[in-house]
PDB file of C-alpha atoms and ligand atoms in Angstrom:
ATOM      1  CA  UNK A   1     -31.113  -6.849 -23.954  1.00 70.00           C
ATOM      2  CA  UNK A   2     -28.677  -8.135 -21.399  1.00 80.00           C
ATOM      3  CA  UNK A   3     -25.843  -6.234 -19.760  1.00 88.00           C
ATOM      4  CA  UNK A   4     -22.566  -7.801 -20.895  1.00 92.00           C
ATOM      5  CA  UNK A   5     -20.952  -6.584 -17.653  1.00 96.00           C
ATOM      6  CA  UNK A   6     -22.987  -5.379 -14.691  1.00 95.00           C
ATOM      7  CA  UNK A   7     -21.889  -2.764 -12.172  1.00 92.00           C
ATOM      8  CA  UNK A   8     -21.983  -5.484  -9.532  1.00 92.00           C
ATOM      9  CA  UNK A   9     -19.504  -7.560 -11.544  1.00 96.00           C
ATOM     10  CA  UNK A  10     -17.397  -4.435 -12.156  1.00 96.00           C
ATOM     11  CA  UNK A  11     -17.277  -3.733  -8.408  1.00 94.00           C
ATOM     12  CA  UNK A  12     -16.588  -7.368  -7.531  1.00 95.00           C
ATOM     13  CA  UNK A  13     -13.670  -7.175  -9.975  1.00 97.00           C
ATOM     14  CA  UNK A  14     -12.324  -4.053  -8.260  1.00 96.00           C
ATOM     15  CA  UNK A  15     -12.501  -5.822  -4.896  1.00 95.00           C
ATOM     16  CA  UNK A  16     -10.282  -8.542  -6.376  1.00 96.00           C
ATOM     17  CA  UNK A  17      -7.857  -5.951  -7.740  1.00 95.00           C
ATOM     18  CA  UNK A  18      -9.097  -6.184 -11.335  1.00 97.00           C
ATOM     19  CA  UNK A  19     -10.405  -3.385 -13.530  1.00 97.00           C
ATOM     20  CA  UNK A  20     -12.928  -4.998 -15.841  1.00 98.00           C
ATOM     21  CA  UNK A  21     -14.080  -3.327 -19.026  1.00 97.00           C
ATOM     22  CA  UNK A  22     -15.680  -4.146 -22.330  1.00 98.00           C
ATOM     23  CA  UNK A  23     -13.869  -4.564 -25.614  1.00 98.00           C
ATOM     24  CA  UNK A  24     -15.867  -4.000 -28.766  1.00 98.00           C
ATOM     25  CA  UNK A  25     -15.520  -6.799 -31.307  1.00 97.00           C
ATOM     26  CA  UNK A  26     -16.710  -4.409 -34.047  1.00 97.00           C
ATOM     27  CA  UNK A  27     -14.438  -1.370 -33.636  1.00 98.00           C
ATOM     28  CA  UNK A  28     -11.878  -2.499 -31.040  1.00 98.00           C
ATOM     29  CA  UNK A  29     -12.626   0.329 -28.571  1.00 98.00           C
ATOM     30  CA  UNK A  30     -12.735  -0.234 -24.810  1.00 98.00           C
ATOM     31  CA  UNK A  31     -15.622   0.835 -22.569  1.00 97.00           C
ATOM     32  CA  UNK A  32     -15.423   1.329 -18.792  1.00 97.00           C
ATOM     33  CA  UNK A  33     -17.240   1.651 -16.471  1.00 95.00           C
ATOM     34  CA  UNK A  34     -19.685  -0.838 -18.003  1.00 95.00           C
ATOM     35  CA  UNK A  35     -22.368   0.277 -20.413  1.00 94.00           C
ATOM     36  CA  UNK A  36     -24.920  -1.628 -22.465  1.00 94.00           C
ATOM     37  CA  UNK A  37     -23.128  -0.825 -25.694  1.00 95.00           C
ATOM     38  CA  UNK A  38     -19.791   0.332 -27.023  1.00 96.00           C
ATOM     39  CA  UNK A  39     -19.073   3.936 -25.976  1.00 94.00           C
ATOM     40  CA  UNK A  40     -17.427   4.538 -29.358  1.00 96.00           C
ATOM     41  CA  UNK A  41     -19.676   2.931 -32.008  1.00 97.00           C
ATOM     42  CA  UNK A  42     -22.755   1.891 -29.923  1.00 96.00           C
ATOM     43  CA  UNK A  43     -22.252  -1.692 -31.104  1.00 96.00           C
ATOM     44  CA  UNK A  44     -23.393  -4.493 -28.835  1.00 95.00           C
ATOM     45  CA  UNK A  45     -20.844  -7.169 -29.767  1.00 96.00           C
ATOM     46  CA  UNK A  46     -18.756  -6.810 -26.607  1.00 97.00           C
ATOM     47  CA  UNK A  47     -16.482  -9.040 -24.602  1.00 97.00           C
ATOM     48  CA  UNK A  48     -15.440  -8.611 -20.971  1.00 97.00           C
ATOM     49  CA  UNK A  49     -11.710  -7.965 -20.598  1.00 98.00           C
ATOM     50  CA  UNK A  50      -9.363  -7.040 -17.783  1.00 98.00           C
ATOM     51  CA  UNK A  51      -7.827  -3.584 -18.215  1.00 98.00           C
ATOM     52  CA  UNK A  52      -4.343  -2.544 -17.090  1.00 97.00           C
ATOM     53  CA  UNK A  53      -5.649  -0.391 -14.235  1.00 97.00           C
ATOM     54  CA  UNK A  54      -3.190   2.331 -15.183  1.00 98.00           C
ATOM     55  CA  UNK A  55      -4.115   5.781 -16.383  1.00 98.00           C
ATOM     56  CA  UNK A  56      -3.416   9.478 -16.349  1.00 98.00           C
ATOM     57  CA  UNK A  57      -5.308  12.289 -14.616  1.00 98.00           C
ATOM     58  CA  UNK A  58      -7.191  14.452 -17.104  1.00 98.00           C
ATOM     59  CA  UNK A  59      -9.116  16.676 -14.717  1.00 98.00           C
ATOM     60  CA  UNK A  60     -10.181  16.842 -11.074  1.00 98.00           C
ATOM     61  CA  UNK A  61     -12.207  18.778  -8.547  1.00 98.00           C
ATOM     62  CA  UNK A  62     -12.021  19.200  -4.790  1.00 98.00           C
ATOM     63  CA  UNK A  63     -15.202  18.324  -2.907  1.00 97.00           C
ATOM     64  CA  UNK A  64     -15.693  20.606   0.086  1.00 97.00           C
ATOM     65  CA  UNK A  65     -19.362  19.892   0.868  1.00 97.00           C
ATOM     66  CA  UNK A  66     -19.542  16.117   1.180  1.00 92.00           C
ATOM     67  CA  UNK A  67     -22.531  13.799   1.081  1.00 85.00           C
ATOM     68  CA  UNK A  68     -23.450  11.926   4.256  1.00 79.00           C
ATOM     69  CA  UNK A  69     -20.755   9.506   5.331  1.00 75.00           C
ATOM     70  CA  UNK A  70     -17.887  11.262   3.559  1.00 83.00           C
ATOM     71  CA  UNK A  71     -15.283  13.562   5.049  1.00 90.00           C
ATOM     72  CA  UNK A  72     -14.301  16.673   3.076  1.00 96.00           C
ATOM     73  CA  UNK A  73     -12.146  17.932   1.548  1.00 97.00           C
ATOM     74  CA  UNK A  74     -11.342  15.184  -0.932  1.00 97.00           C
ATOM     75  CA  UNK A  75     -10.372  15.008  -4.578  1.00 98.00           C
ATOM     76  CA  UNK A  76     -12.479  13.465  -7.341  1.00 98.00           C
ATOM     77  CA  UNK A  77     -10.513  12.902 -10.520  1.00 98.00           C
ATOM     78  CA  UNK A  78     -11.172  11.788 -14.088  1.00 98.00           C
ATOM     79  CA  UNK A  79      -8.431   9.576 -15.438  1.00 98.00           C
ATOM     80  CA  UNK A  80      -7.933   8.305 -18.937  1.00 98.00           C
ATOM     81  CA  UNK A  81      -7.045   4.631 -18.780  1.00 98.00           C
ATOM     82  CA  UNK A  82      -4.272   3.280 -20.989  1.00 98.00           C
ATOM     83  CA  UNK A  83      -6.938   1.524 -23.067  1.00 98.00           C
ATOM     84  CA  UNK A  84      -8.821   4.789 -23.678  1.00 97.00           C
ATOM     85  CA  UNK A  85     -11.905   5.042 -21.452  1.00 97.00           C
ATOM     86  CA  UNK A  86     -12.185   7.779 -18.838  1.00 97.00           C
ATOM     87  CA  UNK A  87     -12.959   6.686 -15.294  1.00 97.00           C
ATOM     88  CA  UNK A  88     -14.135   8.778 -12.346  1.00 97.00           C
ATOM     89  CA  UNK A  89     -12.708   8.090  -8.906  1.00 97.00           C
ATOM     90  CA  UNK A  90     -11.419   9.471  -5.628  1.00 96.00           C
ATOM     91  CA  UNK A  91      -7.772  10.477  -5.689  1.00 98.00           C
ATOM     92  CA  UNK A  92      -6.162   9.237  -2.505  1.00 97.00           C
ATOM     93  CA  UNK A  93      -2.824  10.052  -0.920  1.00 97.00           C
ATOM     94  CA  UNK A  94      -2.853  13.684  -2.052  1.00 97.00           C
ATOM     95  CA  UNK A  95      -3.732  16.510   0.345  1.00 97.00           C
ATOM     96  CA  UNK A  96      -6.865  18.120  -1.145  1.00 97.00           C
ATOM     97  CA  UNK A  97      -5.790  21.534   0.141  1.00 96.00           C
ATOM     98  CA  UNK A  98      -2.545  21.205  -1.818  1.00 95.00           C
ATOM     99  CA  UNK A  99      -4.234  20.072  -5.050  1.00 96.00           C
ATOM    100  CA  UNK A 100      -3.074  22.087  -8.047  1.00 97.00           C
ATOM    101  CA  UNK A 101      -3.044  21.861 -11.827  1.00 97.00           C
ATOM    102  CA  UNK A 102       0.231  19.940 -11.456  1.00 97.00           C
ATOM    103  CA  UNK A 103      -2.002  16.879 -10.902  1.00 98.00           C
ATOM    104  CA  UNK A 104      -3.105  16.913 -14.531  1.00 98.00           C
ATOM    105  CA  UNK A 105      -1.075  14.420 -16.514  1.00 98.00           C
ATOM    106  CA  UNK A 106       0.058  12.498 -13.436  1.00 98.00           C
ATOM    107  CA  UNK A 107       0.068   8.705 -13.787  1.00 98.00           C
ATOM    108  CA  UNK A 108      -2.294   6.837 -11.502  1.00 98.00           C
ATOM    109  CA  UNK A 109      -3.152   3.303 -10.563  1.00 98.00           C
ATOM    110  CA  UNK A 110      -6.796   2.271 -10.098  1.00 98.00           C
ATOM    111  CA  UNK A 111      -7.854   0.867  -6.751  1.00 97.00           C
ATOM    112  CA  UNK A 112     -11.070   0.684  -4.804  1.00 97.00           C
ATOM    113  CA  UNK A 113     -12.648   1.545  -1.494  1.00 93.00           C
ATOM    114  CA  UNK A 114     -15.538  -0.252   0.146  1.00 91.00           C
ATOM    115  CA  UNK A 115     -18.238   2.161   1.304  1.00 86.00           C
ATOM    116  CA  UNK A 116     -20.286   0.879   4.217  1.00 84.00           C
ATOM    117  CA  UNK A 117     -24.077   0.948   3.953  1.00 85.00           C
ATOM    118  CA  UNK A 118     -25.618   4.338   4.760  1.00 81.00           C
ATOM    119  CA  UNK A 119     -29.099   5.622   5.441  1.00 79.00           C
ATOM    120  CA  UNK A 120     -29.917   6.287   1.766  1.00 78.00           C
ATOM    121  CA  UNK A 121     -27.842   3.574   0.100  1.00 78.00           C
ATOM    122  CA  UNK A 122     -28.908   0.097  -0.917  1.00 81.00           C
ATOM    123  CA  UNK A 123     -26.213  -1.624   1.123  1.00 84.00           C
ATOM    124  CA  UNK A 124     -22.469  -1.746   0.757  1.00 86.00           C
ATOM    125  CA  UNK A 125     -20.951   0.169  -2.126  1.00 86.00           C
ATOM    126  CA  UNK A 126     -17.610   0.162  -3.873  1.00 91.00           C
ATOM    127  CA  UNK A 127     -15.903   3.306  -5.132  1.00 91.00           C
ATOM    128  CA  UNK A 128     -13.120   3.615  -7.679  1.00 96.00           C
ATOM    129  CA  UNK A 129      -9.978   5.198  -6.223  1.00 97.00           C
ATOM    130  CA  UNK A 130      -6.759   6.415  -7.795  1.00 98.00           C
ATOM    131  CA  UNK A 131      -3.322   6.619  -6.270  1.00 98.00           C
ATOM    132  CA  UNK A 132      -0.304   8.293  -7.843  1.00 97.00           C
ATOM    133  CA  UNK A 133       1.829   5.725  -9.636  1.00 94.00           C
TER     134      UNK A 133
HETATM  135 ZN1  LIG B   1     -17.378  -0.278 -30.933  1.00 86.18          ZN
END
């Protein structure tokens, strides 16, 4: 079975300012980040589509003990995209020490951040980011 949309393609899309996802031809649901099958009905009849890149924060956490190469504190949020899927990313432009439940429900725009290669990574990485809309 072949991946209809690879993570590499997803990240390349982000670098060009596009949020790519999968639309299920069977049930109409959207899947992002990419999976092998529809997150809703597990069907495999999927097409690659560009999503709006807009969403709403559903939940978040503040990271205070960061992995190598990251500077804490920072906020990791889950946002529900307009098309339905939930995406994980770093919330930027908000002071992590001021983060409160007021963030939940806030509208965000999806962006990206290039992560330079580190000792335990397989080269350059790309992370999803959110900024308040
Ligand atoms: Zn489906």
